[in-house]
PDB file of C-alpha atoms in Angstrom:
ATOM      1  CA  PRO A   1      77.916  92.207 109.201  1.00  0.00           C
ATOM      2  CA  VAL A   2      81.635  92.557 109.643  1.00  0.00           C
ATOM      3  CA  ASN A   3      83.705  94.004 106.835  1.00  0.00           C
ATOM      4  CA  GLN A   4      86.927  92.023 106.203  1.00  0.00           C
ATOM      5  CA  PHE A   5      88.930  95.046 107.374  1.00  0.00           C
ATOM      6  CA  GLY A   6      86.911  95.042 110.579  1.00  0.00           C
ATOM      7  CA  ASP A   7      88.401  91.634 111.373  1.00  0.00           C
ATOM      8  CA  HIS A   8      91.953  92.266 110.149  1.00  0.00           C
ATOM      9  CA  PHE A   9      92.963  95.634 108.822  1.00  0.00           C
ATOM     10  CA  ALA A  10      95.121  94.790 105.805  1.00  0.00           C
ATOM     11  CA  PRO A  11      94.938  97.470 103.108  1.00  0.00           C
ATOM     12  CA  ILE A  12      97.940  95.836 101.438  1.00  0.00           C
ATOM     13  CA  PHE A  13      95.368  93.574  99.768  1.00  0.00           C
ATOM     14  CA  TYR A  14      94.638  96.450  97.399  1.00  0.00           C
ATOM     15  CA  LEU A  15      98.187  96.153  96.072  1.00  0.00           C
ATOM     16  CA  LEU A  16      97.491  92.497  95.299  1.00  0.00           C
ATOM     17  CA  THR A  17      94.310  93.264  93.360  1.00  0.00           C
ATOM     18  CA  PRO A  18      96.030  93.167  89.936  1.00  0.00           C
ATOM     19  CA  LEU A  19      96.626  89.444  90.508  1.00  0.00           C
ATOM     20  CA  ALA A  20      92.872  88.904  90.264  1.00  0.00           C
ATOM     21  CA  VAL A  21      92.849  90.673  86.916  1.00  0.00           C
ATOM     22  CA  LEU A  22      95.862  88.781  85.550  1.00  0.00           C
ATOM     23  CA  PHE A  23      95.075  85.351  86.987  1.00  0.00           C
ATOM     24  CA  ASP A  24      91.674  83.862  87.643  1.00  0.00           C
ATOM     25  CA  ASP A  25      93.156  81.486  90.180  1.00  0.00           C
ATOM     26  CA  ALA A  26      93.750  81.853  93.906  1.00  0.00           C
ATOM     27  CA  ARG A  27      96.956  79.862  93.554  1.00  0.00           C
ATOM     28  CA  ALA A  28      98.549  83.039  92.181  1.00  0.00           C
ATOM     29  CA  LEU A  29      98.462  84.390  95.740  1.00  0.00           C
ATOM     30  CA  LEU A  30     100.338  81.325  96.960  1.00  0.00           C
ATOM     31  CA  VAL A  31     103.012  81.784  94.290  1.00  0.00           C
ATOM     32  CA  VAL A  32     103.418  85.468  95.155  1.00  0.00           C
ATOM     33  CA  GLN A  33     103.599  84.609  98.848  1.00  0.00           C
ATOM     34  CA  ALA A  34     106.301  81.992  98.215  1.00  0.00           C
ATOM     35  CA  LEU A  35     108.325  84.363  96.041  1.00  0.00           C
ATOM     36  CA  LEU A  36     108.103  87.193  98.551  1.00  0.00           C
ATOM     37  CA  LEU A  37     109.093  84.970 101.460  1.00  0.00           C
ATOM     38  CA  ALA A  38     112.035  83.614  99.470  1.00  0.00           C
ATOM     39  CA  SER A  39     113.074  87.145  98.506  1.00  0.00           C
ATOM     40  CA  ALA A  40     113.535  87.931 102.189  1.00  0.00           C
ATOM     41  CA  ALA A  41     116.764  85.918 102.092  1.00  0.00           C
ATOM     42  CA  VAL A  42     118.326  88.833 100.185  1.00  0.00           C
ATOM     43  CA  PRO A  43     118.106  91.387 103.025  1.00  0.00           C
ATOM     44  CA  VAL A  44     119.116  88.656 105.492  1.00  0.00           C
ATOM     45  CA  TYR A  45     122.252  88.084 103.424  1.00  0.00           C
ATOM     46  CA  LEU A  46     122.942  91.809 102.973  1.00  0.00           C
ATOM     47  CA  LEU A  47     122.490  92.574 106.670  1.00  0.00           C
ATOM     48  CA  ALA A  48     124.677  89.645 107.695  1.00  0.00           C
ATOM     49  CA  ARG A  49     127.319  90.587 105.121  1.00  0.00           C
ATOM     50  CA  SER A  50     127.526  94.140 106.423  1.00  0.00           C
ATOM     51  CA  LYS A  51     127.470  93.211 110.131  1.00  0.00           C
ATOM     52  CA  LEU A  52     129.652  90.112 110.082  1.00  0.00           C
ATOM     53  CA  ALA A  53     132.067  91.014 107.268  1.00  0.00           C
ATOM     54  CA  SER A  54     132.011  87.390 106.138  1.00  0.00           C
ATOM     55  CA  ARG A  55     130.456  86.264 102.913  1.00  0.00           C
ATOM     56  CA  ALA A  56     130.391  82.627 104.068  1.00  0.00           C
ATOM     57  CA  LEU A  57     128.528  83.450 107.281  1.00  0.00           C
ATOM     58  CA  ALA A  58     126.118  85.678 105.391  1.00  0.00           C
ATOM     59  CA  VAL A  59     125.333  82.873 102.951  1.00  0.00           C
ATOM     60  CA  ALA A  60     124.938  80.437 105.854  1.00  0.00           C
ATOM     61  CA  LEU A  61     122.471  82.750 107.613  1.00  0.00           C
ATOM     62  CA  ALA A  62     120.467  83.319 104.437  1.00  0.00           C
ATOM     63  CA  ALA A  63     120.383  79.554 103.859  1.00  0.00           C
ATOM     64  CA  ALA A  64     119.336  78.952 107.475  1.00  0.00           C
ATOM     65  CA  PHE A  65     116.553  81.489 106.994  1.00  0.00           C
ATOM     66  CA  LEU A  66     115.318  79.688 103.877  1.00  0.00           C
ATOM     67  CA  LEU A  67     115.497  76.315 105.616  1.00  0.00           C
ATOM     68  CA  PHE A  68     113.744  77.490 108.802  1.00  0.00           C
ATOM     69  CA  PRO A  69     110.731  75.183 109.356  1.00  0.00           C
ATOM     70  CA  ALA A  70     108.485  77.996 110.606  1.00  0.00           C
ATOM     71  CA  LEU A  71     109.025  79.849 107.340  1.00  0.00           C
ATOM     72  CA  HIS A  72     107.844  76.769 105.451  1.00  0.00           C
ATOM     73  CA  GLY A  73     104.883  76.448 107.808  1.00  0.00           C
ATOM     74  CA  VAL A  74     103.775  79.998 107.072  1.00  0.00           C
ATOM     75  CA  ASN A  75     104.186  79.414 103.367  1.00  0.00           C
ATOM     76  CA  THR A  76     102.482  76.045 103.077  1.00  0.00           C
ATOM     77  CA  PHE A  77      99.458  76.793 105.236  1.00  0.00           C
ATOM     78  CA  ASP A  78      97.213  78.855 102.999  1.00  0.00           C
ATOM     79  CA  PHE A  79      97.699  82.505 102.070  1.00  0.00           C
ATOM     80  CA  HIS A  80      98.040  84.933 104.954  1.00  0.00           C
ATOM     81  CA  GLU A  81      98.744  88.628 104.787  1.00  0.00           C
ATOM     82  CA  ILE A  82     101.077  88.359 107.772  1.00  0.00           C
ATOM     83  CA  ALA A  83     103.499  86.365 105.593  1.00  0.00           C
ATOM     84  CA  LEU A  84     104.042  89.508 103.529  1.00  0.00           C
ATOM     85  CA  VAL A  85     105.420  91.228 106.619  1.00  0.00           C
ATOM     86  CA  VAL A  86     108.552  89.053 106.708  1.00  0.00           C
ATOM     87  CA  PRO A  87     110.257  90.463 103.592  1.00  0.00           C
ATOM     88  CA  LEU A  88     108.890  93.967 104.168  1.00  0.00           C
ATOM     89  CA  LEU A  89     110.306  94.238 107.681  1.00  0.00           C
ATOM     90  CA  LEU A  90     113.619  92.707 106.664  1.00  0.00           C
ATOM     91  CA  TRP A  91     113.957  95.177 103.793  1.00  0.00           C
ATOM     92  CA  SER A  92     112.995  98.038 106.107  1.00  0.00           C
ATOM     93  CA  LEU A  93     115.685  97.013 108.603  1.00  0.00           C
ATOM     94  CA  TYR A  94     118.258  96.717 105.842  1.00  0.00           C
ATOM     95  CA  CYS A  95     117.375 100.207 104.601  1.00  0.00           C
ATOM     96  CA  LEU A  96     117.540 101.544 108.154  1.00  0.00           C
ATOM     97  CA  GLU A  97     120.980 100.041 108.690  1.00  0.00           C
ATOM     98  CA  THR A  98     122.283 101.413 105.389  1.00  0.00           C
ATOM     99  CA  GLY A  99     120.912 104.913 105.900  1.00  0.00           C
ATOM    100  CA  ARG A 100     118.217 104.746 103.236  1.00  0.00           C
ATOM    101  CA  PHE A 101     115.583 106.377 105.410  1.00  0.00           C
ATOM    102  CA  ARG A 102     112.971 107.013 102.733  1.00  0.00           C
ATOM    103  CA  LEU A 103     113.050 103.391 101.637  1.00  0.00           C
ATOM    104  CA  PHE A 104     113.016 102.361 105.299  1.00  0.00           C
ATOM    105  CA  GLY A 105     109.833 104.385 105.744  1.00  0.00           C
ATOM    106  CA  LEU A 106     108.274 102.940 102.598  1.00  0.00           C
ATOM    107  CA  PHE A 107     108.943  99.312 103.565  1.00  0.00           C
ATOM    108  CA  LEU A 108     107.825  99.916 107.139  1.00  0.00           C
ATOM    109  CA  ALA A 109     104.606 101.579 105.938  1.00  0.00           C
ATOM    110  CA  LEU A 110     103.923  98.627 103.629  1.00  0.00           C
ATOM    111  CA  ALA A 111     104.528  96.222 106.527  1.00  0.00           C
ATOM    112  CA  LEU A 112     102.109  98.190 108.712  1.00  0.00           C
ATOM    113  CA  ALA A 113      99.538  97.982 105.915  1.00  0.00           C
ATOM    114  CA  ALA A 114      99.742  94.178 106.012  1.00  0.00           C
ATOM    115  CA  LYS A 115      98.080  93.720 109.397  1.00  0.00           C
ATOM    116  CA  GLU A 116      97.097  95.862 112.342  1.00  0.00           C
ATOM    117  CA  GLU A 117      99.402  94.389 114.980  1.00  0.00           C
ATOM    118  CA  VAL A 118     102.541  94.999 112.918  1.00  0.00           C
ATOM    119  CA  ALA A 119     102.380  98.600 114.165  1.00  0.00           C
ATOM    120  CA  LEU A 120     103.580  97.291 117.533  1.00  0.00           C
ATOM    121  CA  THR A 121     106.690  96.000 115.762  1.00  0.00           C
ATOM    122  CA  GLY A 122     107.070  99.503 114.344  1.00  0.00           C
ATOM    123  CA  VAL A 123     107.098 100.818 117.920  1.00  0.00           C
ATOM    124  CA  ALA A 124     109.837  98.296 118.770  1.00  0.00           C
ATOM    125  CA  ILE A 125     111.881  99.361 115.741  1.00  0.00           C
ATOM    126  CA  GLY A 126     111.555 102.979 116.855  1.00  0.00           C
ATOM    127  CA  LEU A 127     112.779 101.980 120.301  1.00  0.00           C
ATOM    128  CA  TYR A 128     115.747 100.209 118.683  1.00  0.00           C
ATOM    129  CA  MET A 129     116.502 103.412 116.800  1.00  0.00           C
ATOM    130  CA  VAL A 130     116.484 105.405 120.043  1.00  0.00           C
ATOM    131  CA  LEU A 131     118.420 102.990 122.256  1.00  0.00           C
ATOM    132  CA  VAL A 132     120.810 101.220 119.890  1.00  0.00           C
ATOM    133  CA  ARG A 133     121.261 103.476 116.899  1.00  0.00           C
ATOM    134  CA  ARG A 134     121.205 106.618 119.067  1.00  0.00           C
ATOM    135  CA  GLU A 135     118.733 108.385 116.777  1.00  0.00           C
ATOM    136  CA  PRO A 136     116.264 109.797 119.306  1.00  0.00           C
ATOM    137  CA  ARG A 137     114.346 112.057 116.937  1.00  0.00           C
ATOM    138  CA  ARG A 138     113.834 109.545 114.176  1.00  0.00           C
ATOM    139  CA  GLY A 139     113.203 106.739 116.631  1.00  0.00           C
ATOM    140  CA  ALA A 140     110.636 108.755 118.553  1.00  0.00           C
ATOM    141  CA  LEU A 141     108.937 109.658 115.274  1.00  0.00           C
ATOM    142  CA  VAL A 142     108.750 106.000 114.219  1.00  0.00           C
ATOM    143  CA  MET A 143     107.418 105.007 117.646  1.00  0.00           C
ATOM    144  CA  ALA A 144     104.829 107.798 117.671  1.00  0.00           C
ATOM    145  CA  LEU A 145     103.601 107.172 114.130  1.00  0.00           C
ATOM    146  CA  SER A 146     103.426 103.413 114.660  1.00  0.00           C
ATOM    147  CA  ALA A 147     101.556 103.783 117.955  1.00  0.00           C
ATOM    148  CA  ALA A 148      99.178 106.350 116.453  1.00  0.00           C
ATOM    149  CA  TYR A 149      98.511 104.046 113.494  1.00  0.00           C
ATOM    150  CA  PHE A 150      97.811 101.152 115.859  1.00  0.00           C
ATOM    151  CA  VAL A 151      95.345 103.186 117.922  1.00  0.00           C
ATOM    152  CA  LEU A 152      93.663 104.638 114.831  1.00  0.00           C
ATOM    153  CA  VAL A 153      93.217 101.237 113.242  1.00  0.00           C
ATOM    154  CA  THR A 154      92.206  99.213 116.309  1.00  0.00           C
ATOM    155  CA  ALA A 155      90.160 101.828 118.158  1.00  0.00           C
ATOM    156  CA  VAL A 156      88.563 103.746 115.285  1.00  0.00           C
ATOM    157  CA  LEU A 157      88.701 102.082 111.854  1.00  0.00           C
ATOM    158  CA  MET A 158      88.144  98.428 112.737  1.00  0.00           C
ATOM    159  CA  PRO A 159      85.165  99.138 115.046  1.00  0.00           C
ATOM    160  CA  ALA A 160      83.700 101.451 112.378  1.00  0.00           C
ATOM    161  CA  LEU A 161      83.890  98.538 109.925  1.00  0.00           C
ATOM    162  CA  GLY A 162      81.896  96.301 112.238  1.00  0.00           C
ATOM    163  CA  GLY A 163      84.722  94.509 113.981  1.00  0.00           C
ATOM    164  CA  GLY A 164      87.553  95.359 116.257  1.00  0.00           C
ATOM    165  CA  ALA A 165      90.820  94.097 117.567  1.00  0.00           C
ATOM    166  CA  ASP A 166      90.329  90.619 118.999  1.00  0.00           C
ATOM    167  CA  VAL A 167      92.458  91.025 122.101  1.00  0.00           C
ATOM    168  CA  GLY A 168      91.482  87.558 123.258  1.00  0.00           C
ATOM    169  CA  ARG A 169      93.618  86.080 120.504  1.00  0.00           C
TER     170      ARG A 169
END
């Protein structure tokens, strides 16, 4: 038998466990998913506001984000842990850009806990930190930790739980 975490390693589900205690209805997950996806418009606005120095453009980008059909597709097709990554990564990038490195690390760690392949995005963010932000130490640390997490999860934990990374997908 394959443990759920052998198929997709998503320990973030443990943070959602209180929903089962509060609500005896799976629709609570859909509501939380919708609220979290909608909340991602806030870091989109804040990032755009700081980079573009235009409130109108920032509002337009946040509105475009909320109106993006793919966002609605993710939200209306069942509950998926990968949907939680959208606000978490956007908040992590906002914290990175504003110098809130502890919060950046927290949001990135939560995003990595949502699904195993998100660690590869962590590697890309580390590369961005090295090449664009000119923070070689921090960027290398983010890349190394993300890559190590990916290897640990896909090569050790998932196989130990009866599954493994499905590279064919």
